[in-house]
PDB file of C-alpha atoms in Angstrom:
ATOM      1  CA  UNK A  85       5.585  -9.666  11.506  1.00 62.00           C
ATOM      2  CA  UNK A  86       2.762  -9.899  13.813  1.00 56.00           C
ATOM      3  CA  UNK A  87       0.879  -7.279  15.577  1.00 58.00           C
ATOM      4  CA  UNK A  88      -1.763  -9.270  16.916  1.00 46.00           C
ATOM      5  CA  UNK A  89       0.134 -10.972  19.558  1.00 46.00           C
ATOM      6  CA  UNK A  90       0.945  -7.921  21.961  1.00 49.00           C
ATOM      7  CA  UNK A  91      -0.638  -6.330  24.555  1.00 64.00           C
ATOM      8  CA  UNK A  92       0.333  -3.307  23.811  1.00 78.00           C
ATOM      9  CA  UNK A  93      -1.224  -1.208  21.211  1.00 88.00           C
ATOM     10  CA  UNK A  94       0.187   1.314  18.602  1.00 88.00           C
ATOM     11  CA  UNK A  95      -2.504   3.717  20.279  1.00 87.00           C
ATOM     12  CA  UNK A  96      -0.509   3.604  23.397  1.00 91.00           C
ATOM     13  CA  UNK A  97       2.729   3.654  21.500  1.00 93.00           C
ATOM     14  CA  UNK A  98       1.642   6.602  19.520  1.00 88.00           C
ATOM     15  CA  UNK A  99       0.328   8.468  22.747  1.00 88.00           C
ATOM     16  CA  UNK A 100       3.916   7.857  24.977  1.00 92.00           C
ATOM     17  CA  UNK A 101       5.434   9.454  21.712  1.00 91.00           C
ATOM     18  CA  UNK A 102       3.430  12.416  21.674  1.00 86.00           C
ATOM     19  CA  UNK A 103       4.636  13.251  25.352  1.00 88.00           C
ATOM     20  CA  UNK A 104       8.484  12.203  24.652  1.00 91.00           C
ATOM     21  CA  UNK A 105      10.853  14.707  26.093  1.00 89.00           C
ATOM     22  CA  UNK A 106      13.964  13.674  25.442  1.00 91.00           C
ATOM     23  CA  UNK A 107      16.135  11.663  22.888  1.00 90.00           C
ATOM     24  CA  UNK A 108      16.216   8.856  25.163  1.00 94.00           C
ATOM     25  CA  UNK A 109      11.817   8.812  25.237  1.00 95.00           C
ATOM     26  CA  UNK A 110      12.659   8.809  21.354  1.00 95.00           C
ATOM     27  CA  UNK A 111      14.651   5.596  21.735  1.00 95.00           C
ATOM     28  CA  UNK A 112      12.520   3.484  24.080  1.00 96.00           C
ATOM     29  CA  UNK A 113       9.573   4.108  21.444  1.00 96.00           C
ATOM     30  CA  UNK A 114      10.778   3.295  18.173  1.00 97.00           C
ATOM     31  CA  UNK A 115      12.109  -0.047  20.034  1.00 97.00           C
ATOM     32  CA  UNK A 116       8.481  -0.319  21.276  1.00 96.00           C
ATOM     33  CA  UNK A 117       7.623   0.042  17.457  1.00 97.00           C
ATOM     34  CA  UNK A 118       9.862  -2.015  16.412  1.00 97.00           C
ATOM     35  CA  UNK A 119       8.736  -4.848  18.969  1.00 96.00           C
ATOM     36  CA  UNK A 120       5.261  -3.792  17.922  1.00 96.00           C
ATOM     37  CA  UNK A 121       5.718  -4.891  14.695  1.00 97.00           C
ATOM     38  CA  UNK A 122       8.338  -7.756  14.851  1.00 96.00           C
ATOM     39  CA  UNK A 123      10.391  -6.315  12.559  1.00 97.00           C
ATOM     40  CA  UNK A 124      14.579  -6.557  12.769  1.00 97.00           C
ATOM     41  CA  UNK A 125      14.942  -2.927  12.938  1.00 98.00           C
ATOM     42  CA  UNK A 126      13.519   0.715  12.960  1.00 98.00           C
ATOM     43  CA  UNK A 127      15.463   3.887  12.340  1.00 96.00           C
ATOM     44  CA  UNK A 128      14.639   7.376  12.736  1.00 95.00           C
ATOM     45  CA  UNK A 129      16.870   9.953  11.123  1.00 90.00           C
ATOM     46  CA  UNK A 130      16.526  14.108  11.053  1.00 84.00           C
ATOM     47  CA  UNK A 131      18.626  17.110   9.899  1.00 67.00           C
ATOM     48  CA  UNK A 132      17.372  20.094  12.354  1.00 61.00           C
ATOM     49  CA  UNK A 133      16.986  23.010  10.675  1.00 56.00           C
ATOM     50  CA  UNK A 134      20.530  24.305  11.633  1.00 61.00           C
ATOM     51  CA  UNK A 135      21.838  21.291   9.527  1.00 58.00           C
ATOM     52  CA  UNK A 136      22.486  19.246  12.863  1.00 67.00           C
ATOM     53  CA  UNK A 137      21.965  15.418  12.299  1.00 70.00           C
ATOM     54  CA  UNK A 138      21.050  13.189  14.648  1.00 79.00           C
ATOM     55  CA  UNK A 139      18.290  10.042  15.279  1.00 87.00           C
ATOM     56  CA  UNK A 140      17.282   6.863  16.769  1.00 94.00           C
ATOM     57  CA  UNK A 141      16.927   3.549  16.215  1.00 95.00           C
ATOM     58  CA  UNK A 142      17.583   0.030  16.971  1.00 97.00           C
ATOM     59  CA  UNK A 143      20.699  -0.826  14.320  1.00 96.00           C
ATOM     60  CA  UNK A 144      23.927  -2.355  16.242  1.00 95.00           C
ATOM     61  CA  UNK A 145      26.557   0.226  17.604  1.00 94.00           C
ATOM     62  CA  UNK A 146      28.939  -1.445  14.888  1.00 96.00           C
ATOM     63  CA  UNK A 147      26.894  -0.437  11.748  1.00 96.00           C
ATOM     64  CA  UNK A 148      26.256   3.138  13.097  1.00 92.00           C
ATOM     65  CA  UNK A 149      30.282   3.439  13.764  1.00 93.00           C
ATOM     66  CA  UNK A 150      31.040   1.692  10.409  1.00 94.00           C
ATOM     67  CA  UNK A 151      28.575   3.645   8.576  1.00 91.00           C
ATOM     68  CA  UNK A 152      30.297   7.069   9.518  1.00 88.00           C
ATOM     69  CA  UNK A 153      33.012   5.863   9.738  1.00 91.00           C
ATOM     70  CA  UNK A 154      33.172   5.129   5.438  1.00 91.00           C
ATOM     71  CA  UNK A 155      30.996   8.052   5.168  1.00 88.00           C
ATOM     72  CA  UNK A 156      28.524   6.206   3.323  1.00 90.00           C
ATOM     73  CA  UNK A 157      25.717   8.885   3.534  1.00 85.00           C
ATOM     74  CA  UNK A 158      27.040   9.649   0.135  1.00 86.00           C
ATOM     75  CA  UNK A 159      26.373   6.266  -1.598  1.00 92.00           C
ATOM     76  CA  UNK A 160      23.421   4.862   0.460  1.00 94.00           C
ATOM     77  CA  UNK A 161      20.937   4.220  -2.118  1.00 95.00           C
ATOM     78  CA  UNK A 162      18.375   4.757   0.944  1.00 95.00           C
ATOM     79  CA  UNK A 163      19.153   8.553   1.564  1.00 90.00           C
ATOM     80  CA  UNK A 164      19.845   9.468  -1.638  1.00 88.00           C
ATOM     81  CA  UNK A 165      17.044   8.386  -3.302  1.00 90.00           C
ATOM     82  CA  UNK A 166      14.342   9.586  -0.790  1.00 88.00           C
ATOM     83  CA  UNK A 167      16.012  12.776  -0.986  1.00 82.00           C
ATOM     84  CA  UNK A 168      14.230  12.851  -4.213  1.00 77.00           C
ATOM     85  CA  UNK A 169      10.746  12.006  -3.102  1.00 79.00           C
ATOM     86  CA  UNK A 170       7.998  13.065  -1.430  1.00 77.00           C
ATOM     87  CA  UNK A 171       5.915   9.585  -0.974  1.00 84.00           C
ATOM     88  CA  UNK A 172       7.227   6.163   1.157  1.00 90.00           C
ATOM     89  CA  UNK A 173       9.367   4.056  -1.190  1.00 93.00           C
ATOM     90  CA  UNK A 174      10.777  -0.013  -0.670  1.00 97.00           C
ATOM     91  CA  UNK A 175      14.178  -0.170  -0.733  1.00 97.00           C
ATOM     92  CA  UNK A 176      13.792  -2.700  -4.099  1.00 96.00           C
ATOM     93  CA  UNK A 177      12.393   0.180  -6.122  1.00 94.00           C
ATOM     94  CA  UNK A 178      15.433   1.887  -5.475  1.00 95.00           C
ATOM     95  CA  UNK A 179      18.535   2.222  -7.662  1.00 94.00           C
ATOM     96  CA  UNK A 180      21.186  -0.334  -6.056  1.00 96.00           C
ATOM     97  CA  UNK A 181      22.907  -0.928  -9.596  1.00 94.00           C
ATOM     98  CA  UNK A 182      26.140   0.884  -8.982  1.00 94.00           C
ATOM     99  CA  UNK A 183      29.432  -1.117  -7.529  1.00 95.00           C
ATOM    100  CA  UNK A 184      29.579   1.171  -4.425  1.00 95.00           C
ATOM    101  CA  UNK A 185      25.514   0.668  -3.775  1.00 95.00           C
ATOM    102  CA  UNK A 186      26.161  -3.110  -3.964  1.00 95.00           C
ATOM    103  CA  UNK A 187      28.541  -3.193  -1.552  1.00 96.00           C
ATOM    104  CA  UNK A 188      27.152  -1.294   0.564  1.00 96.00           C
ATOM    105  CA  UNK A 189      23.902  -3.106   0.693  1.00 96.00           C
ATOM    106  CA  UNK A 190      26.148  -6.257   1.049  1.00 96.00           C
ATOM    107  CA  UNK A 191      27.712  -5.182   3.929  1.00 96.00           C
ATOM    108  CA  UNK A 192      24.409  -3.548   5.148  1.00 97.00           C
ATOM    109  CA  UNK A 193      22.758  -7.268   5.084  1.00 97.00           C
ATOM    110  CA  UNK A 194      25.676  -8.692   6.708  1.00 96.00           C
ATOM    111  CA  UNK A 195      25.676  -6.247   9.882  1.00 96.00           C
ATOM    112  CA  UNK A 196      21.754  -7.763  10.134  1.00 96.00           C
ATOM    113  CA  UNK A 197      20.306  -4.271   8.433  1.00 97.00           C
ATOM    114  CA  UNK A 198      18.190  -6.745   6.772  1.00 97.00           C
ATOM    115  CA  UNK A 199      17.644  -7.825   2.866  1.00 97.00           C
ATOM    116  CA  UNK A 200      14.127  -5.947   3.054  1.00 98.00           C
ATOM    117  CA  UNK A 201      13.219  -2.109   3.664  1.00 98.00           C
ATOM    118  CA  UNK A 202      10.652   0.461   3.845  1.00 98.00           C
ATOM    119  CA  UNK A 203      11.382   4.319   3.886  1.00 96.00           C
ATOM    120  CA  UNK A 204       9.381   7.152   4.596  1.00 92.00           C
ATOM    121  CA  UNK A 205      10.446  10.345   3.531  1.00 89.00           C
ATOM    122  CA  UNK A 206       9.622  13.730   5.560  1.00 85.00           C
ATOM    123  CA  UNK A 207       9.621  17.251   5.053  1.00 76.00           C
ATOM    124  CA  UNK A 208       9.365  19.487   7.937  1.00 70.00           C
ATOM    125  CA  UNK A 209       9.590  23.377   8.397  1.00 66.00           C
ATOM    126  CA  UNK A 210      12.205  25.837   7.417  1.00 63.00           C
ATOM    127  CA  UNK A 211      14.001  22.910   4.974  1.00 65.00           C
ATOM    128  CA  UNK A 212      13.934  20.086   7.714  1.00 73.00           C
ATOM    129  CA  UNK A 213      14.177  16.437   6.432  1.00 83.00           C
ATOM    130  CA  UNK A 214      13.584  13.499   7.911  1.00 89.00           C
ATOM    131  CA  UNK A 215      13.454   9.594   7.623  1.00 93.00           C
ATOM    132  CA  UNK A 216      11.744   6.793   8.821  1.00 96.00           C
ATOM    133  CA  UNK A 217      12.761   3.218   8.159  1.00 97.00           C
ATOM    134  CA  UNK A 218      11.581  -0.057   8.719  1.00 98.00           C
ATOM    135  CA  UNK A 219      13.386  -3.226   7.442  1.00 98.00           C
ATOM    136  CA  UNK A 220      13.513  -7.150   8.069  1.00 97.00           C
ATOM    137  CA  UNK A 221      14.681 -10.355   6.992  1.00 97.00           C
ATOM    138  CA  UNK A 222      12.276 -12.141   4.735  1.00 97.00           C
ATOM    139  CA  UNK A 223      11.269 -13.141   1.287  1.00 97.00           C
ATOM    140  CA  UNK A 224       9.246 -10.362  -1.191  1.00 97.00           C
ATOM    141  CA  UNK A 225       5.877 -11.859  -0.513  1.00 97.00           C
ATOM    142  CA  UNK A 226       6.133 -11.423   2.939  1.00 98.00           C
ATOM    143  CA  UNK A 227       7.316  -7.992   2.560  1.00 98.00           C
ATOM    144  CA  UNK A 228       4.588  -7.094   0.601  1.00 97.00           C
ATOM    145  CA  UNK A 229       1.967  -8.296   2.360  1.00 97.00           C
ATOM    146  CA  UNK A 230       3.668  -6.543   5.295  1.00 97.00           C
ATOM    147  CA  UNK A 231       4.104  -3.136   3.511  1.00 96.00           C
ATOM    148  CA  UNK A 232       0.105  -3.538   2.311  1.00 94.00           C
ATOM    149  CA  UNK A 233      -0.871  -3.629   5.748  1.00 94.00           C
ATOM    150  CA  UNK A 234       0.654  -1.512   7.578  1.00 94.00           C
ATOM    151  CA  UNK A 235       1.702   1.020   4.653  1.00 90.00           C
ATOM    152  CA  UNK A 236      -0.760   3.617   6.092  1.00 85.00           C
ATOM    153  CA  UNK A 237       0.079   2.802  10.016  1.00 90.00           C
ATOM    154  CA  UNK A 238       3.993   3.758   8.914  1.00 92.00           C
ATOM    155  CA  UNK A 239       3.299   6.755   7.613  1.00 87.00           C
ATOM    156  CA  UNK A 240       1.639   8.182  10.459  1.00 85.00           C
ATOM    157  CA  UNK A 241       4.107   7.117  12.451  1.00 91.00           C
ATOM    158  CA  UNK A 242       6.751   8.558  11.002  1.00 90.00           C
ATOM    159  CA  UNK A 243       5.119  12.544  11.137  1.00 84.00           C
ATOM    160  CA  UNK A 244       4.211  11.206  14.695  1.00 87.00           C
ATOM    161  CA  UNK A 245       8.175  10.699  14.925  1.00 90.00           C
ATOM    162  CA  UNK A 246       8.674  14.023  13.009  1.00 85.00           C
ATOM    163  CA  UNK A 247       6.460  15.813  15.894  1.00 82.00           C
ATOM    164  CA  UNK A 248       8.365  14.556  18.358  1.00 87.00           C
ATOM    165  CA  UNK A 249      11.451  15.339  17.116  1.00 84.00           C
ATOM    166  CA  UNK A 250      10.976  19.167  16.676  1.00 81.00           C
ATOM    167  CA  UNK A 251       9.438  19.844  19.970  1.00 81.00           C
ATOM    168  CA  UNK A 252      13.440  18.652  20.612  1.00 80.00           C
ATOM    169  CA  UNK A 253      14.960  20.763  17.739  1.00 70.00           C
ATOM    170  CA  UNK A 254      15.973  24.407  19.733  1.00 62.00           C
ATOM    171  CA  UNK A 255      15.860  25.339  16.332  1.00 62.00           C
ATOM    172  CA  UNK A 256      12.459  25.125  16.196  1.00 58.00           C
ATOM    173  CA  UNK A 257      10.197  27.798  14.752  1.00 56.00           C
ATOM    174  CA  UNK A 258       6.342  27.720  15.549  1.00 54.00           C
ATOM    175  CA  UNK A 259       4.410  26.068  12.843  1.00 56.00           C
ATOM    176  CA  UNK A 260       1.722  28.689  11.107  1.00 59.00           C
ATOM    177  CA  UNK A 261      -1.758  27.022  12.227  1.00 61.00           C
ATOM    178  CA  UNK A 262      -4.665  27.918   9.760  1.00 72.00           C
ATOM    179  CA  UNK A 263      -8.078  26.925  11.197  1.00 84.00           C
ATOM    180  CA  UNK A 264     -10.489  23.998   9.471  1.00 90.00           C
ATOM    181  CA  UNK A 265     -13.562  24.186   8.823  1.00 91.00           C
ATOM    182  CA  UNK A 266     -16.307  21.833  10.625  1.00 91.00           C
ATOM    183  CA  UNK A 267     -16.766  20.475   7.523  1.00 92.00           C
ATOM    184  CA  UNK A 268     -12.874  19.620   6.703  1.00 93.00           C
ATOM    185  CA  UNK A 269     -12.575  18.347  10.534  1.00 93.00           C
ATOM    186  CA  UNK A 270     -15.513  16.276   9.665  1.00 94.00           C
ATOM    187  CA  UNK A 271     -13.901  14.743   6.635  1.00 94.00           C
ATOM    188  CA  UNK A 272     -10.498  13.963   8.573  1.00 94.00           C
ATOM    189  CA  UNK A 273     -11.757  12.137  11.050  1.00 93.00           C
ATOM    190  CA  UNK A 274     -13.706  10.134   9.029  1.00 94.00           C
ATOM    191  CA  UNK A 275     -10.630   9.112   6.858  1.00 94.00           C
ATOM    192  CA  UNK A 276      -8.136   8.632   9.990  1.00 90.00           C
ATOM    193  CA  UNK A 277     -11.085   5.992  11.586  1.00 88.00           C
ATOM    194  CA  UNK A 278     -10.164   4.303   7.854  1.00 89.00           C
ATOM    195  CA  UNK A 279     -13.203   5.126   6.014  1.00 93.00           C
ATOM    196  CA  UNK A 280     -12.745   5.182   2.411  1.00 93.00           C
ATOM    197  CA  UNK A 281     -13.686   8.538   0.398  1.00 93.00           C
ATOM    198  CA  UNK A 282     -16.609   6.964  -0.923  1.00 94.00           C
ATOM    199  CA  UNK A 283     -17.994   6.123   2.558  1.00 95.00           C
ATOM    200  CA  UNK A 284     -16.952   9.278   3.616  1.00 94.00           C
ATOM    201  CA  UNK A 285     -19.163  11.260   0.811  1.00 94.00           C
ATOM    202  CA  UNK A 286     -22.092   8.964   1.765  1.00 94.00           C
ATOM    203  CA  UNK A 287     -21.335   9.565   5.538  1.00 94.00           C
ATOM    204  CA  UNK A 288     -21.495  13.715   4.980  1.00 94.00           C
ATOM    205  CA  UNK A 289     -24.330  13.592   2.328  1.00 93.00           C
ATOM    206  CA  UNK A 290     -22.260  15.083  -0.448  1.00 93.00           C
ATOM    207  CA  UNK A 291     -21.134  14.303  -3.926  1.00 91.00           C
ATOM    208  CA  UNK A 292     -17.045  12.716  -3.866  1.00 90.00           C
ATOM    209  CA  UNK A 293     -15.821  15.867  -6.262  1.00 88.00           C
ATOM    210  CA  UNK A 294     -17.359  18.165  -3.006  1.00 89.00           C
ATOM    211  CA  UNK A 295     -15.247  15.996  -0.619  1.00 93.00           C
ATOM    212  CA  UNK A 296     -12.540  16.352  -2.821  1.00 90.00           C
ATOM    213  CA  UNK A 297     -12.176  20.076  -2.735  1.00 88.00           C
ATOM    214  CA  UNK A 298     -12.634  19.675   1.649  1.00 92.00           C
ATOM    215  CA  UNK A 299      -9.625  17.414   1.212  1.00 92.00           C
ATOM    216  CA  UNK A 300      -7.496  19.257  -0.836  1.00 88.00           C
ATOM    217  CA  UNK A 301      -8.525  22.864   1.418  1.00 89.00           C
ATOM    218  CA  UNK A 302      -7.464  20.957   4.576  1.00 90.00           C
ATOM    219  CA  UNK A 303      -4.318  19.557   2.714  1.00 87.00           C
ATOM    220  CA  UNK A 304      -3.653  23.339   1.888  1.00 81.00           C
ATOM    221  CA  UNK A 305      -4.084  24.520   5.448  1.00 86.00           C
ATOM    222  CA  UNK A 306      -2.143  21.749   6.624  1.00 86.00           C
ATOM    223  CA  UNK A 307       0.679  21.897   4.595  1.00 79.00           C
ATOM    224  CA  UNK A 308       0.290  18.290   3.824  1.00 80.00           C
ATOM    225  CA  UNK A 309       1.670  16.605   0.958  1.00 75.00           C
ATOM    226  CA  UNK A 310      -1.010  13.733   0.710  1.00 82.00           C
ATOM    227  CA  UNK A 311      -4.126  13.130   2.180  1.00 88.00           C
ATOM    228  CA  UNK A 312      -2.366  10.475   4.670  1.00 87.00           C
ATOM    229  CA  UNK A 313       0.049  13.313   5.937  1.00 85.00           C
ATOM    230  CA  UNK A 314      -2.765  15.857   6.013  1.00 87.00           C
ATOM    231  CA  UNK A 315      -4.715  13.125   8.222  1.00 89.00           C
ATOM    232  CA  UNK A 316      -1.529  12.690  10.194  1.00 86.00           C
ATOM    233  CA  UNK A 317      -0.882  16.525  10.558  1.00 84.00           C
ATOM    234  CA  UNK A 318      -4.038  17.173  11.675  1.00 86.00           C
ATOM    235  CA  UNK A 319      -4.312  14.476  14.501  1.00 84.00           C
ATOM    236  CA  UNK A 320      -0.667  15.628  15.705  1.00 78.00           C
ATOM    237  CA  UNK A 321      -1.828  18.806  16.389  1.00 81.00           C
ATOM    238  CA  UNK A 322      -5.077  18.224  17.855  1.00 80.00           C
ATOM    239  CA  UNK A 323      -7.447  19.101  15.455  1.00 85.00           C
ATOM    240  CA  UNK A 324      -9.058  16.078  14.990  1.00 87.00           C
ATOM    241  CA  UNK A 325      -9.451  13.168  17.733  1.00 75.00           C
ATOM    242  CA  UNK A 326      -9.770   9.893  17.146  1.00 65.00           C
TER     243      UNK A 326
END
């Protein structure tokens, strides 16, 4: 799980996504990602806002037909439990306890899913949800060192993914666009070049409870549900460069 090694970069990833124009764009970048990254797979799963499903991703033709197939969007610990949340969860803190969950996973690890995973749940407009996935093969330190890097990278991504895929959705309603301020541009492009919010206050000469209330305003105008989406949000839509 290597990034180093490649010559291409997630900037160049990121900026074929924004231009995708069809499903089949979708699908040559999340196997880009998933290249990227050196993981065993990447998934990207919607629900338009007319309650169509659909997505891409890099799982073997016989675990998408057997998944349908035993309908097990019901039991999949995966779906059902980042139906509940707002924030990126790994598959371990999940509840796999039940018979059905257990065999699913087993049958999951056998069709090379993998016995690690990393799930980012999003909400987009008019009661659109979405999910991004990463998993791999590997013991828990590696995962964890994995998800520690890249946690923030992932997330981005996947409202990167979540962009894309509504410009596809003819479904799609426009987006209400509130304006920042200099001052809230200012402090999102200081977090998305990775500052932290201490550097950020010294950076913009103000106290951290004053950056606070910028964040929280452009989180507001953004729609945002953290200050990673709102950073995510705002780069997707052009209102800060990077």
């Amino acid at each position: 799980m290597d990034c180093s090694s490649t010559t291409t970069s997630l900037e160049d990833i990121l900026s074929r996504l924004e231009t995708s124009r069809s499903h089949e764009d979708l699908k040559n970048r999340i196997l880009e990602l998933r290249d990227y990254y050196g993981v065993a797979h990447m998934i990207y799963h919607w629900v338009s806002a007319a309650g169509e499903q659909t997505g891409v991703g890099t799982y073997s033709r016989d675990w998408l037909d057997r998944y349908i197939k035993k309908g097990y969007l019901r039991v999949d610990p995966v779906i059902v439990g980042c139906y509940q949340r707002f924030h990126p969860v790994d598959w371990k803190r999940l509840d796999w306890s039940g018979r059905a969950a257990r065999a699913f996973q087993k049958e999951a690890i056998e069709h090379g899913v993998g016995n690690q995973g990393y799930s980012v749940p999003v909400r987009g407009p008019n009661g659109q949800f979405a999910l991004f996935s990463v998993s791999q093969n590997c013991d828990d330190d590696a995962w964890a060192a994995f998800t520690e890097a890249n946690r923030r990278d992932l997330i981005l991504i996947a409202h990167f993914f979540n962009r894309a895929a509504l410009e596809l959705d003819p479904d799609r309603q426009p987006e209400p666009t509130q304006a920042l301020s200099p001052r809230e541009i200012e402090t999102m492009t200081l977090l998305a070049v990775g500052y932290s919010r201490a550097q950020v206050a010294e950076t913009l000469s103000i106290s951290e409870h004053t950056l606070r209330v910028y964040i929280e305003s452009a989180r507001f105008k953004l729609g945002a549900l953290n200050t990673t989406h709102a950073v995510a949000r705002a780069m997707s839509r052009g209102l800060i460069v990077v």
